[in-house]
Short mmCIF file of C-alpha atoms in Angstrom, two decimals:
data_model
loop_
_atom_site.label_atom_id
_atom_site.label_comp_id
_atom_site.label_asym_id
_atom_site.label_seq_id
_atom_site.Cartn_x
_atom_site.Cartn_y
_atom_site.Cartn_z
CA MET A 1 -72.87 -6.00 140.90
CA ASP A 2 -69.77 -6.42 138.73
CA HIS A 3 -67.13 -8.66 140.34
CA SER A 4 -64.66 -8.58 137.47
CA PRO A 5 -61.15 -7.68 138.55
CA THR A 6 -60.21 -4.10 138.09
CA THR A 7 -56.89 -3.41 136.52
CA ASP A 8 -55.08 -0.17 136.32
CA PRO A 9 -53.83 0.78 132.91
CA ALA A 10 -50.37 -0.56 132.31
CA PRO A 11 -47.65 1.98 133.06
CA PRO A 12 -45.84 3.32 130.03
CA GLY A 13 -43.08 0.98 129.04
CA PRO A 14 -40.26 0.63 126.55
CA LEU A 15 -42.66 0.04 123.66
CA ASP A 16 -44.39 3.37 124.35
CA PHE A 17 -41.03 5.07 124.41
CA LEU A 18 -40.01 3.44 121.13
CA GLU A 19 -43.17 4.77 119.51
CA PHE A 20 -42.49 8.22 120.94
CA ALA A 21 -38.86 8.23 119.79
CA THR A 22 -39.87 7.09 116.31
CA ALA A 23 -42.54 9.77 116.06
CA CYS A 24 -40.44 12.73 117.18
CA GLY A 25 -36.91 11.62 116.24
CA GLY A 26 -36.95 13.30 112.83
CA GLN A 27 -37.95 16.68 114.21
CA LEU A 28 -35.36 16.41 116.98
CA TYR A 29 -32.69 15.62 114.40
CA ARG A 30 -33.64 18.60 112.21
CA THR A 31 -33.42 20.92 115.19
CA ALA A 32 -30.10 19.42 116.30
CA TYR A 33 -28.74 19.72 112.75
CA LEU A 34 -29.46 23.43 112.73
CA LEU A 35 -28.14 23.96 116.24
CA THR A 36 -24.85 22.29 115.34
CA GLY A 37 -24.44 24.31 112.17
CA GLY A 38 -24.85 21.30 109.91
CA ASP A 39 -22.72 18.76 111.78
CA THR A 40 -24.65 15.57 111.09
CA HIS A 41 -22.66 13.43 113.51
CA LEU A 42 -22.98 15.84 116.41
CA ALA A 43 -26.69 16.25 115.62
CA GLU A 44 -27.15 12.49 115.86
CA ASP A 45 -25.24 12.45 119.16
CA LEU A 46 -27.43 15.23 120.57
CA VAL A 47 -30.63 13.42 119.60
CA GLN A 48 -29.33 10.23 121.17
CA GLU A 49 -28.40 12.14 124.34
CA ALA A 50 -31.82 13.80 124.55
CA LEU A 51 -33.69 10.54 123.98
CA SER A 52 -31.54 8.66 126.48
CA ARG A 53 -32.25 11.31 129.13
CA MET A 54 -35.94 10.96 128.38
CA PHE A 55 -35.86 7.15 128.49
CA VAL A 56 -34.44 7.11 132.00
CA ARG A 57 -37.48 9.02 133.30
CA TRP A 58 -40.02 7.86 130.72
CA LYS A 59 -42.61 6.55 133.22
CA ARG A 60 -43.01 10.08 134.57
CA LEU A 61 -42.44 11.97 131.32
CA ALA A 62 -44.97 9.91 129.35
CA ARG A 63 -47.70 11.51 131.43
CA LEU A 64 -46.74 15.03 130.34
CA GLU A 65 -49.16 16.90 128.16
CA ASN A 66 -46.46 17.52 125.54
CA PRO A 67 -43.52 15.10 125.84
CA ALA A 68 -42.27 16.13 122.37
CA GLY A 69 -41.95 19.74 123.53
CA TYR A 70 -40.09 18.55 126.59
CA ALA A 71 -37.78 16.51 124.33
CA GLN A 72 -36.99 19.68 122.34
CA THR A 73 -36.09 21.44 125.59
CA VAL A 74 -33.84 18.55 126.65
CA LEU A 75 -32.18 18.64 123.22
CA VAL A 76 -31.47 22.38 123.38
CA ASN A 77 -30.15 22.07 126.93
CA ALA A 78 -27.89 19.19 125.89
CA PHE A 79 -26.56 21.34 123.03
CA LEU A 80 -25.90 24.33 125.28
CA SER A 81 -24.29 22.11 127.90
CA LEU A 82 -22.02 20.56 125.28
CA ARG A 83 -20.93 23.98 124.04
CA ARG A 84 -20.07 25.08 127.59
CA ARG A 85 -17.86 22.08 128.22
CA ARG A 86 -14.29 22.85 127.36
CA SER A 87 -13.48 19.19 126.79
CA SER A 88 -15.35 19.34 123.50
CA ARG A 89 -12.79 20.45 120.94
CA GLU A 90 -14.34 19.08 117.76
CA ARG A 91 -14.90 21.62 115.03
CA VAL A 92 -17.12 21.49 112.00
CA THR A 93 -15.13 21.44 108.76
CA GLU A 94 -15.91 23.16 105.50
CA GLU A 95 -16.60 19.81 103.84
CA PHE A 96 -20.05 18.31 104.16
CA PRO A 97 -20.76 14.62 103.64
CA ASP A 98 -22.36 13.64 100.36
CA LEU A 99 -26.04 13.48 101.15
CA GLY A 100 -29.01 13.45 98.87
CA VAL A 101 -30.33 17.00 98.96
CA THR A 102 -33.88 17.84 98.06
CA ASP A 103 -33.47 21.56 98.65
CA GLN A 104 -34.54 23.95 95.98
CA ASP A 105 -31.41 25.96 96.68
CA PRO A 106 -28.62 23.99 98.37
CA ALA A 107 -26.21 26.94 98.10
CA LEU A 108 -28.54 29.04 100.24
CA ARG A 109 -28.79 26.27 102.84
CA LEU A 110 -25.00 25.95 103.05
CA THR A 111 -24.59 29.71 103.26
CA LEU A 112 -27.08 29.92 106.13
CA LEU A 113 -25.46 27.00 107.96
CA ARG A 114 -22.03 28.62 107.69
CA ALA A 115 -23.42 31.88 109.05
CA LEU A 116 -25.18 30.03 111.91
CA ARG A 117 -21.85 28.42 112.87
CA GLU A 118 -20.37 31.89 113.35
CA LEU A 119 -22.90 32.73 116.09
CA SER A 120 -22.51 31.81 119.72
CA ALA A 121 -24.32 28.67 120.83
CA ALA A 122 -26.89 30.70 122.78
CA ASP A 123 -27.60 33.04 119.84
CA ARG A 124 -27.91 30.06 117.51
CA ALA A 125 -30.34 28.37 119.90
CA VAL A 126 -32.50 31.51 120.05
CA LEU A 127 -32.64 31.85 116.26
CA VAL A 128 -33.35 28.17 115.66
CA LEU A 129 -36.15 28.06 118.22
CA ARG A 130 -37.69 31.38 117.20
CA PHE A 131 -37.48 31.17 113.43
CA TRP A 132 -37.01 27.52 112.48
CA GLU A 133 -39.17 25.95 115.18
CA ASP A 134 -41.51 28.97 114.95
CA ARG A 135 -41.79 29.28 118.72
CA SER A 136 -43.05 32.38 120.44
CA VAL A 137 -40.76 34.65 122.43
CA GLU A 138 -42.28 33.27 125.63
CA GLU A 139 -41.79 29.63 124.61
CA THR A 140 -38.20 30.31 123.62
CA ALA A 141 -37.57 32.13 126.89
CA ALA A 142 -38.99 29.22 128.90
CA THR A 143 -36.94 26.65 126.96
CA LEU A 144 -33.68 28.57 127.36
CA ASP A 145 -34.41 29.82 130.88
CA LEU A 146 -34.21 33.46 129.78
CA THR A 147 -36.51 36.42 130.11
CA SER A 148 -38.66 37.47 127.16
CA THR A 149 -36.66 40.68 126.95
CA ALA A 150 -33.40 38.72 126.76
CA VAL A 151 -34.82 36.57 123.93
CA ARG A 152 -35.91 39.67 122.00
CA SER A 153 -32.59 41.45 122.39
CA ARG A 154 -30.58 38.30 121.64
CA SER A 155 -32.72 37.69 118.54
CA HIS A 156 -32.20 41.26 117.38
CA ARG A 157 -28.41 41.09 117.85
CA ALA A 158 -28.12 37.61 116.32
CA LEU A 159 -30.16 38.61 113.27
CA GLY A 160 -27.98 41.69 112.87
CA ARG A 161 -24.90 39.49 113.04
CA MET A 162 -26.41 37.12 110.47
CA ARG A 163 -27.13 40.05 108.14
CA ALA A 164 -23.55 41.29 108.55
CA LEU A 165 -22.16 37.80 107.89
CA LEU A 166 -24.37 37.13 104.90
CA GLY A 167 -24.15 40.59 103.32
CA ASP A 168 -24.77 40.56 99.58
CA THR A 169 -24.80 36.76 99.51
CA PHE A 170 -28.10 36.64 101.38
CA ALA A 171 -29.75 39.32 99.27
CA GLU A 172 -28.58 37.47 96.15
CA HIS A 173 -30.05 34.13 97.33
CA SER A 174 -33.18 35.37 99.02
CA GLY A 175 -34.44 37.66 96.29
CA LEU A 176 -34.44 40.56 98.76
CA GLY A 177 -31.62 42.39 96.97
#
């Protein structure tokens, strides 16, 4: 008979959270960057907000099957909440900070970011989740608390708006012209 003391596994702690934040921080930032229309500072703030909300409840959230997916949901909700608040009056300017760009076509990236900024926050969130994050209609609907039909119709309208905003510029850059 084994009389060695039994110990429960240690509950998730700050170190586990640090590893989690390090592993998924880059993806959260990329999503936030697109949601904010290229505002690097606001993207960083959104990631920090999402991770701080997760840290507060990390003991429970660490047991989730997909905490990174939950973090994406928290990030999108933080973005939508920020856009609803009227106290937020900051606006993205036409000037972007000097960053090292490894894009094949930086002009296309800037054109798309400008067009994304013209969409409503909800439309932008749908397009980013559906086409950048490559989520299904159902996943997007669950994240944004919408019906699948609402996601489809919002996607259709937002893509139409993007096409109208981009016009010949998009066809010129994308090779679809």
